[in-house]
PDB file of C-alpha atoms in Angstrom:
ATOM      1  CA  UNK A   4      36.013  -0.105   3.438  1.00  0.00           C
ATOM      2  CA  UNK A   5      32.223  -0.063   3.888  1.00  0.00           C
ATOM      3  CA  UNK A   6      31.243  -2.040   0.796  1.00  0.00           C
ATOM      4  CA  UNK A   7      27.859  -3.704   1.215  1.00  0.00           C
ATOM      5  CA  UNK A   8      27.357  -2.510   4.817  1.00  0.00           C
ATOM      6  CA  UNK A   9      23.991  -0.832   4.401  1.00  0.00           C
ATOM      7  CA  UNK A  10      22.382  -1.707   7.751  1.00  0.00           C
ATOM      8  CA  UNK A  11      23.244   0.105  10.980  1.00  0.00           C
ATOM      9  CA  UNK A  12      23.465  -2.737  13.495  1.00  0.00           C
ATOM     10  CA  UNK A  13      22.867  -0.389  16.465  1.00  0.00           C
ATOM     11  CA  UNK A  14      25.044  -2.556  18.718  1.00  0.00           C
ATOM     12  CA  UNK A  15      22.497  -5.379  18.768  1.00  0.00           C
ATOM     13  CA  UNK A  16      22.063  -8.877  17.425  1.00  0.00           C
ATOM     14  CA  UNK A  17      19.705  -9.348  14.472  1.00  0.00           C
ATOM     15  CA  UNK A  18      16.688 -10.622  16.402  1.00  0.00           C
ATOM     16  CA  UNK A  19      16.950  -7.874  19.017  1.00  0.00           C
ATOM     17  CA  UNK A  20      17.324  -5.195  16.333  1.00  0.00           C
ATOM     18  CA  UNK A  21      14.315  -6.441  14.341  1.00  0.00           C
ATOM     19  CA  UNK A  22      12.145  -6.637  17.457  1.00  0.00           C
ATOM     20  CA  UNK A  23      13.216  -3.153  18.575  1.00  0.00           C
ATOM     21  CA  UNK A  24      12.502  -1.602  15.161  1.00  0.00           C
ATOM     22  CA  UNK A  25       9.114  -3.347  14.988  1.00  0.00           C
ATOM     23  CA  UNK A  26       8.184  -2.033  18.444  1.00  0.00           C
ATOM     24  CA  UNK A  27       9.371   1.478  17.586  1.00  0.00           C
ATOM     25  CA  UNK A  28       7.419   1.406  14.306  1.00  0.00           C
ATOM     26  CA  UNK A  29       4.251   0.335  16.151  1.00  0.00           C
ATOM     27  CA  UNK A  30       4.733   3.189  18.618  1.00  0.00           C
ATOM     28  CA  UNK A  31       5.304   5.652  15.775  1.00  0.00           C
ATOM     29  CA  UNK A  32       2.132   4.530  14.002  1.00  0.00           C
ATOM     30  CA  UNK A  33       0.111   4.679  17.221  1.00  0.00           C
ATOM     31  CA  UNK A  34       1.409   7.999  18.623  1.00  0.00           C
ATOM     32  CA  UNK A  35       2.412   9.692  15.309  1.00  0.00           C
ATOM     33  CA  UNK A  36       5.720  10.901  16.863  1.00  0.00           C
ATOM     34  CA  UNK A  37       8.310   9.455  19.229  1.00  0.00           C
ATOM     35  CA  UNK A  38      11.561  10.608  20.821  1.00  0.00           C
ATOM     36  CA  UNK A  39      14.642   8.439  20.400  1.00  0.00           C
ATOM     37  CA  UNK A  40      18.323   8.695  19.513  1.00  0.00           C
ATOM     38  CA  UNK A  41      19.347   9.972  16.082  1.00  0.00           C
ATOM     39  CA  UNK A  42      20.848   6.623  15.035  1.00  0.00           C
ATOM     40  CA  UNK A  43      17.678   4.719  15.956  1.00  0.00           C
ATOM     41  CA  UNK A  44      15.520   7.343  14.240  1.00  0.00           C
ATOM     42  CA  UNK A  45      17.484   6.977  10.994  1.00  0.00           C
ATOM     43  CA  UNK A  46      17.227   3.177  11.177  1.00  0.00           C
ATOM     44  CA  UNK A  47      13.505   3.439  11.934  1.00  0.00           C
ATOM     45  CA  UNK A  48      12.969   5.725   8.940  1.00  0.00           C
ATOM     46  CA  UNK A  49      14.448   3.087   6.622  1.00  0.00           C
ATOM     47  CA  UNK A  50      12.314   0.433   8.304  1.00  0.00           C
ATOM     48  CA  UNK A  51       8.924   2.181   8.348  1.00  0.00           C
ATOM     49  CA  UNK A  52       8.796   4.083   5.038  1.00  0.00           C
ATOM     50  CA  UNK A  53       8.488   0.956   2.835  1.00  0.00           C
ATOM     51  CA  UNK A  54       5.680  -0.247   5.128  1.00  0.00           C
ATOM     52  CA  UNK A  55       3.774   3.017   4.668  1.00  0.00           C
ATOM     53  CA  UNK A  56       4.243   2.694   0.910  1.00  0.00           C
ATOM     54  CA  UNK A  57       2.784  -0.824   1.071  1.00  0.00           C
ATOM     55  CA  UNK A  58      -0.204   0.459   3.054  1.00  0.00           C
ATOM     56  CA  UNK A  59      -1.249   2.812   0.259  1.00  0.00           C
ATOM     57  CA  UNK A  60      -2.649  -0.202  -1.613  1.00  0.00           C
ATOM     58  CA  UNK A  61      -4.907  -2.173   0.718  1.00  0.00           C
ATOM     59  CA  UNK A  62      -4.609  -5.789  -0.366  1.00  0.00           C
ATOM     60  CA  UNK A  63      -4.438  -8.958   1.677  1.00  0.00           C
ATOM     61  CA  UNK A  64      -0.920  -9.609   0.423  1.00  0.00           C
ATOM     62  CA  UNK A  65       0.321  -6.174   1.496  1.00  0.00           C
ATOM     63  CA  UNK A  66      -1.337  -6.544   4.901  1.00  0.00           C
ATOM     64  CA  UNK A  67       0.418  -9.874   5.423  1.00  0.00           C
ATOM     65  CA  UNK A  68       3.798  -8.437   4.407  1.00  0.00           C
ATOM     66  CA  UNK A  69       3.388  -5.508   6.809  1.00  0.00           C
ATOM     67  CA  UNK A  70       2.148  -7.787   9.596  1.00  0.00           C
ATOM     68  CA  UNK A  71       5.206 -10.015   9.180  1.00  0.00           C
ATOM     69  CA  UNK A  72       7.389  -6.966   9.884  1.00  0.00           C
ATOM     70  CA  UNK A  73       5.331  -5.260  12.626  1.00  0.00           C
ATOM     71  CA  UNK A  74       3.774  -8.290  14.399  1.00  0.00           C
ATOM     72  CA  UNK A  75       0.999  -6.136  15.878  1.00  0.00           C
ATOM     73  CA  UNK A  76      -2.456  -6.343  14.305  1.00  0.00           C
ATOM     74  CA  UNK A  77      -3.638  -3.078  15.879  1.00  0.00           C
ATOM     75  CA  UNK A  78      -0.736  -1.158  14.367  1.00  0.00           C
ATOM     76  CA  UNK A  79      -1.385  -2.771  10.972  1.00  0.00           C
ATOM     77  CA  UNK A  80      -5.063  -1.776  11.152  1.00  0.00           C
ATOM     78  CA  UNK A  81      -4.175   1.804  12.107  1.00  0.00           C
ATOM     79  CA  UNK A  82      -1.585   1.985   9.330  1.00  0.00           C
ATOM     80  CA  UNK A  83      -3.908   0.764   6.591  1.00  0.00           C
ATOM     81  CA  UNK A  84      -6.976   2.740   7.737  1.00  0.00           C
ATOM     82  CA  UNK A  85      -5.883   6.147   8.974  1.00  0.00           C
ATOM     83  CA  UNK A  86      -2.250   6.662   8.020  1.00  0.00           C
ATOM     84  CA  UNK A  87      -2.654   5.377   4.453  1.00  0.00           C
ATOM     85  CA  UNK A  88      -5.586   7.681   3.733  1.00  0.00           C
ATOM     86  CA  UNK A  89      -3.679  10.694   5.050  1.00  0.00           C
ATOM     87  CA  UNK A  90      -0.500  10.005   3.018  1.00  0.00           C
ATOM     88  CA  UNK A  91      -2.244   8.562  -0.054  1.00  0.00           C
ATOM     89  CA  UNK A  92      -1.224  11.350  -2.433  1.00  0.00           C
ATOM     90  CA  UNK A  93       2.330  11.792  -1.098  1.00  0.00           C
ATOM     91  CA  UNK A  94       5.017  10.180  -3.309  1.00  0.00           C
ATOM     92  CA  UNK A  95       7.364   9.313  -0.426  1.00  0.00           C
ATOM     93  CA  UNK A  96       9.060  10.967   2.521  1.00  0.00           C
ATOM     94  CA  UNK A  97       6.448  10.049   5.101  1.00  0.00           C
ATOM     95  CA  UNK A  98       8.612  10.714   8.170  1.00  0.00           C
ATOM     96  CA  UNK A  99      10.598  13.675   9.447  1.00  0.00           C
ATOM     97  CA  UNK A 100      13.535  13.614  11.885  1.00  0.00           C
ATOM     98  CA  UNK A 101      14.004  16.692  14.068  1.00  0.00           C
ATOM     99  CA  UNK A 102      17.152  16.821  16.200  1.00  0.00           C
ATOM    100  CA  UNK A 103      16.534  17.782  19.825  1.00  0.00           C
ATOM    101  CA  UNK A 104      20.011  18.099  21.353  1.00  0.00           C
ATOM    102  CA  UNK A 105      21.782  15.830  23.802  1.00  0.00           C
ATOM    103  CA  UNK A 106      20.302  13.633  26.530  1.00  0.00           C
ATOM    104  CA  UNK A 107      21.179  14.627  30.084  1.00  0.00           C
ATOM    105  CA  UNK A 108      22.300  11.248  31.401  1.00  0.00           C
ATOM    106  CA  UNK A 109      24.721  10.008  28.769  1.00  0.00           C
ATOM    107  CA  UNK A 110      24.917  12.948  26.304  1.00  0.00           C
ATOM    108  CA  UNK A 111      23.384  10.856  23.509  1.00  0.00           C
ATOM    109  CA  UNK A 112      22.227  12.809  20.451  1.00  0.00           C
ATOM    110  CA  UNK A 113      18.405  12.799  20.621  1.00  0.00           C
ATOM    111  CA  UNK A 114      15.806  13.270  17.887  1.00  0.00           C
ATOM    112  CA  UNK A 115      12.069  13.262  17.376  1.00  0.00           C
ATOM    113  CA  UNK A 116      10.752  11.224  14.457  1.00  0.00           C
ATOM    114  CA  UNK A 117       7.222  11.951  13.306  1.00  0.00           C
ATOM    115  CA  UNK A 118       4.803  11.217  10.507  1.00  0.00           C
ATOM    116  CA  UNK A 119       4.875  14.299   8.286  1.00  0.00           C
ATOM    117  CA  UNK A 120       1.155  14.708   7.587  1.00  0.00           C
ATOM    118  CA  UNK A 121       0.199  14.661  11.262  1.00  0.00           C
ATOM    119  CA  UNK A 122       2.171  17.764  12.296  1.00  0.00           C
ATOM    120  CA  UNK A 123      -0.334  20.608  12.160  1.00  0.00           C
ATOM    121  CA  UNK A 124       2.265  23.277  13.049  1.00  0.00           C
ATOM    122  CA  UNK A 125       4.303  22.758   9.876  1.00  0.00           C
ATOM    123  CA  UNK A 126       1.289  22.246   7.610  1.00  0.00           C
ATOM    124  CA  UNK A 127      -0.804  25.194   8.888  1.00  0.00           C
ATOM    125  CA  UNK A 128       0.930  28.043   7.036  1.00  0.00           C
ATOM    126  CA  UNK A 129       1.309  26.278   3.711  1.00  0.00           C
ATOM    127  CA  UNK A 130      -1.513  26.331   1.153  1.00  0.00           C
ATOM    128  CA  UNK A 131      -2.581  23.122  -0.495  1.00  0.00           C
ATOM    129  CA  UNK A 132      -0.037  22.422  -3.196  1.00  0.00           C
ATOM    130  CA  UNK A 133      -1.221  21.534  -6.676  1.00  0.00           C
ATOM    131  CA  UNK A 134      -0.137  18.066  -7.679  1.00  0.00           C
ATOM    132  CA  UNK A 135       2.568  18.265 -10.305  1.00  0.00           C
ATOM    133  CA  UNK A 136       4.031  15.717 -12.634  1.00  0.00           C
ATOM    134  CA  UNK A 137       7.527  15.381 -13.988  1.00  0.00           C
ATOM    135  CA  UNK A 138       6.462  15.162 -17.606  1.00  0.00           C
ATOM    136  CA  UNK A 139       7.719  17.843 -19.941  1.00  0.00           C
ATOM    137  CA  UNK A 140       5.396  20.218 -21.741  1.00  0.00           C
ATOM    138  CA  UNK A 141       5.602  21.452 -25.284  1.00  0.00           C
ATOM    139  CA  UNK A 142       6.729  25.058 -25.700  1.00  0.00           C
ATOM    140  CA  UNK A 143       3.529  26.015 -27.524  1.00  0.00           C
ATOM    141  CA  UNK A 144       1.296  24.886 -24.657  1.00  0.00           C
ATOM    142  CA  UNK A 145       3.353  26.563 -21.941  1.00  0.00           C
ATOM    143  CA  UNK A 146       3.878  29.906 -23.716  1.00  0.00           C
ATOM    144  CA  UNK A 147       1.198  32.530 -22.961  1.00  0.00           C
ATOM    145  CA  UNK A 148      -0.904  33.873 -25.796  1.00  0.00           C
ATOM    146  CA  UNK A 149       0.490  37.044 -27.353  1.00  0.00           C
ATOM    147  CA  UNK A 150      -1.443  40.192 -26.359  1.00  0.00           C
ATOM    148  CA  UNK A 151      -3.470  41.929 -29.053  1.00  0.00           C
ATOM    149  CA  UNK A 152      -1.843  45.069 -30.469  1.00  0.00           C
ATOM    150  CA  UNK A 153      -3.260  48.154 -28.822  1.00  0.00           C
ATOM    151  CA  UNK A 154      -2.730  50.396 -31.843  1.00  0.00           C
ATOM    152  CA  UNK A 155      -5.875  49.066 -33.511  1.00  0.00           C
ATOM    153  CA  UNK A 156      -8.008  49.976 -30.489  1.00  0.00           C
ATOM    154  CA  UNK A 157      -6.588  53.496 -30.177  1.00  0.00           C
ATOM    155  CA  UNK A 158      -7.223  54.328 -33.868  1.00  0.00           C
ATOM    156  CA  UNK A 159     -10.934  53.494 -33.599  1.00  0.00           C
ATOM    157  CA  UNK A 160     -11.512  56.017 -30.808  1.00  0.00           C
TER     158      UNK A 160
END
């Protein structure tokens, strides 16, 4: 049974796994997309998305939390300056994983992980979406006004 086994260990000890994910996250923030295996991309997605959420509010506390995970001040600066402004209105889902096929050498399943707002190919054809909320509306406000009867207009002529 898999009870309580949320973390994919990726065949590494804890310190090695944390260092690898921090390095991959720094590369993702710097280059906006990286190629890796599918398992590492899924682990990286879980690692980096909370950090991007923290970067949306630029406080000293949030910078220190993110720095403790990334351990690279240039990546933290890039995340809080450029990435946070680009994803500021997005409510989550900052990364996208695109499967690329198998690697030639060992047939490993490869993927590209990228920051969603930096891919101009996917965002070019879509118009700017109006921000919506999940609050319900009353039926009176959402129903269109009834059209005026046309019989009154035709009798006057």
